[in-house]
PDB file of C-alpha atoms in Angstrom:
ATOM      1  CA  UNK A   1      82.009-116.008 190.958  1.00 84.00           C
ATOM      2  CA  UNK A   2      78.828-117.823 191.958  1.00 87.00           C
ATOM      3  CA  UNK A   3      78.119-115.372 194.796  1.00 86.00           C
ATOM      4  CA  UNK A   4      78.432-112.439 192.386  1.00 80.00           C
ATOM      5  CA  UNK A   5      76.232-114.148 189.779  1.00 81.00           C
ATOM      6  CA  UNK A   6      79.035-114.803 187.283  1.00 80.00           C
ATOM      7  CA  UNK A   7      78.299-118.543 187.398  1.00 85.00           C
ATOM      8  CA  UNK A   8      74.855-120.089 187.586  1.00 91.00           C
ATOM      9  CA  UNK A   9      74.007-122.835 190.070  1.00 94.00           C
ATOM     10  CA  UNK A  10      74.697-125.680 187.631  1.00 95.00           C
ATOM     11  CA  UNK A  11      78.074-124.274 186.574  1.00 94.00           C
ATOM     12  CA  UNK A  12      79.118-123.699 190.190  1.00 93.00           C
ATOM     13  CA  UNK A  13      77.971-127.182 191.185  1.00 95.00           C
ATOM     14  CA  UNK A  14      79.925-128.824 188.369  1.00 96.00           C
ATOM     15  CA  UNK A  15      82.993-126.728 189.136  1.00 94.00           C
ATOM     16  CA  UNK A  16      82.934-127.748 192.808  1.00 95.00           C
ATOM     17  CA  UNK A  17      82.293-131.397 191.955  1.00 97.00           C
ATOM     18  CA  UNK A  18      85.142-131.517 189.433  1.00 97.00           C
ATOM     19  CA  UNK A  19      87.543-129.795 191.848  1.00 95.00           C
ATOM     20  CA  UNK A  20      86.709-132.331 194.570  1.00 95.00           C
ATOM     21  CA  UNK A  21      87.040-135.221 192.112  1.00 97.00           C
ATOM     22  CA  UNK A  22      90.409-133.885 190.954  1.00 96.00           C
ATOM     23  CA  UNK A  23      91.533-133.633 194.575  1.00 92.00           C
ATOM     24  CA  UNK A  24      90.433-137.194 195.325  1.00 93.00           C
ATOM     25  CA  UNK A  25      92.197-138.529 192.213  1.00 95.00           C
ATOM     26  CA  UNK A  26      95.380-136.627 193.110  1.00 90.00           C
ATOM     27  CA  UNK A  27      95.151-138.045 196.635  1.00 86.00           C
ATOM     28  CA  UNK A  28      94.769-141.526 195.176  1.00 89.00           C
ATOM     29  CA  UNK A  29      97.935-141.055 193.140  1.00 88.00           C
ATOM     30  CA  UNK A  30      99.792-140.070 196.330  1.00 81.00           C
ATOM     31  CA  UNK A  31      98.286-143.031 198.172  1.00 81.00           C
ATOM     32  CA  UNK A  32      99.425-145.455 195.468  1.00 84.00           C
ATOM     33  CA  UNK A  33     102.880-143.920 195.065  1.00 84.00           C
ATOM     34  CA  UNK A  34     103.981-144.097 198.688  1.00 75.00           C
ATOM     35  CA  UNK A  35     104.086-146.946 201.174  1.00 66.00           C
ATOM     36  CA  UNK A  36     102.029-146.411 204.322  1.00 62.00           C
ATOM     37  CA  UNK A  37     105.127-145.681 206.402  1.00 54.00           C
ATOM     38  CA  UNK A  38     106.279-143.021 203.941  1.00 54.00           C
ATOM     39  CA  UNK A  39     102.825-141.558 203.465  1.00 50.00           C
ATOM     40  CA  UNK A  40     102.672-139.961 206.899  1.00 52.00           C
ATOM     41  CA  UNK A  41     100.542-136.865 206.937  1.00 51.00           C
ATOM     42  CA  UNK A  42     100.163-136.581 203.195  1.00 49.00           C
ATOM     43  CA  UNK A  43      97.226-134.242 203.338  1.00 49.00           C
ATOM     44  CA  UNK A  44      99.167-131.029 203.826  1.00 55.00           C
ATOM     45  CA  UNK A  45     102.533-131.598 205.464  1.00 54.00           C
ATOM     46  CA  UNK A  46     102.288-128.479 207.589  1.00 60.00           C
ATOM     47  CA  UNK A  47     104.724-128.638 210.532  1.00 58.00           C
ATOM     48  CA  UNK A  48     103.010-125.741 212.304  1.00 61.00           C
ATOM     49  CA  UNK A  49      99.683-127.554 212.345  1.00 63.00           C
ATOM     50  CA  UNK A  50     101.055-131.043 213.002  1.00 58.00           C
ATOM     51  CA  UNK A  51     101.345-130.075 216.635  1.00 53.00           C
ATOM     52  CA  UNK A  52      97.570-129.483 216.713  1.00 53.00           C
ATOM     53  CA  UNK A  53      96.448-130.985 219.972  1.00 55.00           C
ATOM     54  CA  UNK A  54      92.697-131.122 220.631  1.00 53.00           C
ATOM     55  CA  UNK A  55      93.398-132.109 224.255  1.00 56.00           C
ATOM     56  CA  UNK A  56      95.096-128.763 224.898  1.00 55.00           C
ATOM     57  CA  UNK A  57      92.392-126.214 224.109  1.00 55.00           C
ATOM     58  CA  UNK A  58      94.684-123.186 224.232  1.00 57.00           C
ATOM     59  CA  UNK A  59      97.247-124.504 221.739  1.00 57.00           C
ATOM     60  CA  UNK A  60      94.615-126.183 219.587  1.00 69.00           C
ATOM     61  CA  UNK A  61      92.353-123.150 219.402  1.00 77.00           C
ATOM     62  CA  UNK A  62      95.167-120.701 218.668  1.00 79.00           C
ATOM     63  CA  UNK A  63      96.506-122.921 215.864  1.00 80.00           C
ATOM     64  CA  UNK A  64      93.008-123.403 214.522  1.00 82.00           C
ATOM     65  CA  UNK A  65      92.416-119.642 214.413  1.00 87.00           C
ATOM     66  CA  UNK A  66      95.851-118.730 213.051  1.00 87.00           C
ATOM     67  CA  UNK A  67      95.765-121.548 210.487  1.00 87.00           C
ATOM     68  CA  UNK A  68      92.334-120.448 209.275  1.00 90.00           C
ATOM     69  CA  UNK A  69      93.457-116.808 209.111  1.00 93.00           C
ATOM     70  CA  UNK A  70      96.574-117.774 207.162  1.00 92.00           C
ATOM     71  CA  UNK A  71      94.586-119.802 204.621  1.00 93.00           C
ATOM     72  CA  UNK A  72      92.119-116.914 204.375  1.00 95.00           C
ATOM     73  CA  UNK A  73      95.021-114.552 203.583  1.00 95.00           C
ATOM     74  CA  UNK A  74      96.586-116.859 200.977  1.00 94.00           C
ATOM     75  CA  UNK A  75      93.256-117.465 199.241  1.00 95.00           C
ATOM     76  CA  UNK A  76      92.396-113.790 199.304  1.00 95.00           C
ATOM     77  CA  UNK A  77      95.630-112.964 197.457  1.00 95.00           C
ATOM     78  CA  UNK A  78      95.110-115.796 194.981  1.00 94.00           C
ATOM     79  CA  UNK A  79      91.518-114.735 194.294  1.00 94.00           C
ATOM     80  CA  UNK A  80      92.551-111.103 193.863  1.00 93.00           C
ATOM     81  CA  UNK A  81      95.067-112.286 191.251  1.00 93.00           C
ATOM     82  CA  UNK A  82      92.326-114.227 189.469  1.00 91.00           C
ATOM     83  CA  UNK A  83      89.914-111.301 189.467  1.00 90.00           C
ATOM     84  CA  UNK A  84      92.601-108.855 188.335  1.00 90.00           C
ATOM     85  CA  UNK A  85      94.012-110.975 185.506  1.00 90.00           C
ATOM     86  CA  UNK A  86      91.278-113.328 184.355  1.00 87.00           C
ATOM     87  CA  UNK A  87      88.017-111.454 184.884  1.00 83.00           C
ATOM     88  CA  UNK A  88      88.855-107.759 184.627  1.00 83.00           C
ATOM     89  CA  UNK A  89      88.309-106.501 181.091  1.00 81.00           C
ATOM     90  CA  UNK A  90      91.160-104.007 181.497  1.00 84.00           C
ATOM     91  CA  UNK A  91      93.753-106.705 182.215  1.00 81.00           C
ATOM     92  CA  UNK A  92      96.221-107.889 179.569  1.00 84.00           C
ATOM     93  CA  UNK A  93      95.473-111.373 178.270  1.00 83.00           C
ATOM     94  CA  UNK A  94      98.091-113.563 179.941  1.00 84.00           C
ATOM     95  CA  UNK A  95      95.913-116.608 180.515  1.00 81.00           C
ATOM     96  CA  UNK A  96      96.468-118.177 183.896  1.00 87.00           C
ATOM     97  CA  UNK A  97     100.136-117.167 184.201  1.00 93.00           C
ATOM     98  CA  UNK A  98      99.641-114.624 186.995  1.00 92.00           C
ATOM     99  CA  UNK A  99      97.206-116.856 188.857  1.00 92.00           C
ATOM    100  CA  UNK A 100      99.645-119.757 188.570  1.00 93.00           C
ATOM    101  CA  UNK A 101     102.452-117.584 189.917  1.00 94.00           C
ATOM    102  CA  UNK A 102     100.192-116.450 192.780  1.00 93.00           C
ATOM    103  CA  UNK A 103      99.380-120.091 193.603  1.00 91.00           C
ATOM    104  CA  UNK A 104     103.077-120.971 193.484  1.00 92.00           C
ATOM    105  CA  UNK A 105     103.864-118.103 195.865  1.00 92.00           C
ATOM    106  CA  UNK A 106     101.044-119.219 198.196  1.00 91.00           C
ATOM    107  CA  UNK A 107     102.409-122.761 198.313  1.00 88.00           C
ATOM    108  CA  UNK A 108     106.035-121.690 198.767  1.00 90.00           C
ATOM    109  CA  UNK A 109     105.214-119.088 201.406  1.00 89.00           C
ATOM    110  CA  UNK A 110     102.516-121.059 203.167  1.00 87.00           C
ATOM    111  CA  UNK A 111     103.922-124.578 203.122  1.00 84.00           C
ATOM    112  CA  UNK A 112     105.676-124.381 206.497  1.00 83.00           C
ATOM    113  CA  UNK A 113     102.557-123.007 208.168  1.00 85.00           C
ATOM    114  CA  UNK A 114      99.506-124.645 206.650  1.00 85.00           C
ATOM    115  CA  UNK A 115     100.745-126.368 203.536  1.00 81.00           C
ATOM    116  CA  UNK A 116      99.687-123.438 201.377  1.00 80.00           C
ATOM    117  CA  UNK A 117      96.457-124.986 200.207  1.00 83.00           C
ATOM    118  CA  UNK A 118      94.262-121.986 199.322  1.00 89.00           C
ATOM    119  CA  UNK A 119      91.720-124.463 197.924  1.00 90.00           C
ATOM    120  CA  UNK A 120      89.393-126.803 199.861  1.00 91.00           C
ATOM    121  CA  UNK A 121      89.722-129.505 197.182  1.00 91.00           C
ATOM    122  CA  UNK A 122      93.503-129.506 197.665  1.00 88.00           C
ATOM    123  CA  UNK A 123      92.917-130.535 201.277  1.00 86.00           C
ATOM    124  CA  UNK A 124      89.879-132.768 200.746  1.00 89.00           C
ATOM    125  CA  UNK A 125      91.265-135.255 198.227  1.00 86.00           C
ATOM    126  CA  UNK A 126      94.400-136.280 200.107  1.00 81.00           C
ATOM    127  CA  UNK A 127      92.543-136.168 203.444  1.00 82.00           C
ATOM    128  CA  UNK A 128      90.067-138.772 202.155  1.00 84.00           C
ATOM    129  CA  UNK A 129      92.913-141.160 201.332  1.00 81.00           C
ATOM    130  CA  UNK A 130      94.799-140.360 204.510  1.00 76.00           C
ATOM    131  CA  UNK A 131      91.752-141.576 206.430  1.00 75.00           C
ATOM    132  CA  UNK A 132      92.315-144.989 204.815  1.00 75.00           C
ATOM    133  CA  UNK A 133      95.803-145.076 206.331  1.00 68.00           C
ATOM    134  CA  UNK A 134      95.241-143.605 209.779  1.00 56.00           C
ATOM    135  CA  UNK A 135      91.557-144.388 210.218  1.00 53.00           C
ATOM    136  CA  UNK A 136      88.659-141.973 210.278  1.00 49.00           C
ATOM    137  CA  UNK A 137      88.936-141.477 214.036  1.00 49.00           C
ATOM    138  CA  UNK A 138      91.994-139.228 213.778  1.00 53.00           C
ATOM    139  CA  UNK A 139      90.906-136.198 215.860  1.00 48.00           C
ATOM    140  CA  UNK A 140      92.590-133.455 213.832  1.00 61.00           C
ATOM    141  CA  UNK A 141      90.913-134.417 210.536  1.00 67.00           C
ATOM    142  CA  UNK A 142      87.661-132.557 211.169  1.00 68.00           C
ATOM    143  CA  UNK A 143      89.317-129.747 213.085  1.00 70.00           C
ATOM    144  CA  UNK A 144      91.603-129.113 210.131  1.00 78.00           C
ATOM    145  CA  UNK A 145      88.544-128.965 207.871  1.00 84.00           C
ATOM    146  CA  UNK A 146      87.800-125.583 209.442  1.00 85.00           C
ATOM    147  CA  UNK A 147      91.246-124.358 208.382  1.00 88.00           C
ATOM    148  CA  UNK A 148      91.232-125.780 204.862  1.00 90.00           C
ATOM    149  CA  UNK A 149      87.583-125.223 203.974  1.00 92.00           C
ATOM    150  CA  UNK A 150      86.568-122.217 206.060  1.00 92.00           C
ATOM    151  CA  UNK A 151      89.728-120.169 205.465  1.00 93.00           C
ATOM    152  CA  UNK A 152      89.715-120.445 201.663  1.00 94.00           C
ATOM    153  CA  UNK A 153      85.981-119.840 201.334  1.00 95.00           C
ATOM    154  CA  UNK A 154      86.132-116.743 203.539  1.00 96.00           C
ATOM    155  CA  UNK A 155      89.302-115.556 201.773  1.00 96.00           C
ATOM    156  CA  UNK A 156      87.739-115.901 198.327  1.00 95.00           C
ATOM    157  CA  UNK A 157      84.616-114.061 199.470  1.00 95.00           C
ATOM    158  CA  UNK A 158      86.703-111.271 201.011  1.00 96.00           C
ATOM    159  CA  UNK A 159      88.729-110.871 197.814  1.00 95.00           C
ATOM    160  CA  UNK A 160      85.604-110.814 195.666  1.00 92.00           C
ATOM    161  CA  UNK A 161      83.953-108.189 197.859  1.00 92.00           C
ATOM    162  CA  UNK A 162      87.112-106.060 197.849  1.00 92.00           C
ATOM    163  CA  UNK A 163      87.627-106.340 194.110  1.00 91.00           C
ATOM    164  CA  UNK A 164      84.059-105.814 193.018  1.00 86.00           C
ATOM    165  CA  UNK A 165      83.320-102.981 195.447  1.00 86.00           C
ATOM    166  CA  UNK A 166      86.639-101.143 195.801  1.00 88.00           C
ATOM    167  CA  UNK A 167      88.955-101.897 192.904  1.00 86.00           C
ATOM    168  CA  UNK A 168      86.490-102.306 190.086  1.00 77.00           C
ATOM    169  CA  UNK A 169      83.050-101.051 191.012  1.00 62.00           C
ATOM    170  CA  UNK A 170      80.286-102.238 188.695  1.00 60.00           C
ATOM    171  CA  UNK A 171      79.679 -99.935 185.767  1.00 59.00           C
ATOM    172  CA  UNK A 172      76.171 -98.606 185.446  1.00 57.00           C
ATOM    173  CA  UNK A 173      74.126-100.792 183.144  1.00 51.00           C
ATOM    174  CA  UNK A 174      76.928-103.265 182.405  1.00 50.00           C
ATOM    175  CA  UNK A 175      78.922-105.870 184.234  1.00 54.00           C
ATOM    176  CA  UNK A 176      82.516-104.910 184.960  1.00 50.00           C
ATOM    177  CA  UNK A 177      83.689-108.526 185.054  1.00 55.00           C
ATOM    178  CA  UNK A 178      83.536-110.882 182.120  1.00 50.00           C
TER     179      UNK A 178
END
């Protein structure tokens, strides 16, 4: 929404800050609820990516690329649902029901692969607290940032470009999105 001038800089900044704060608070709740031995890889719990091995460039790079592409896909679908149901004037007023169902589908479908994040704050908050358990030197932490930050950002941008330019082109003289 910020890229397409639907949010100003201050609104976008506050939205990002509050999402990150919510993620950190949710991660804190997880950190307090589980003992260190049970906590494990609380950040996403993605078996496909747990085997990420930075020492083996071929396996690591292919998982990095496929994980990023998968998060891009999930976020693209979620963002398309948001544009189609929340911001399109033609859509029936269902609140966030369709977006919530899209997020649920992303988590259920994507959990085994990447954890089904589709939101950088979903990864960031628990990852901050996981660093307190495993230490900041864990090699996959920053590599996974590419998957969980880059994929969703690119997916949201792709969905916005598709929706604004193909599905609902701007009307002349007026904005087509609320």
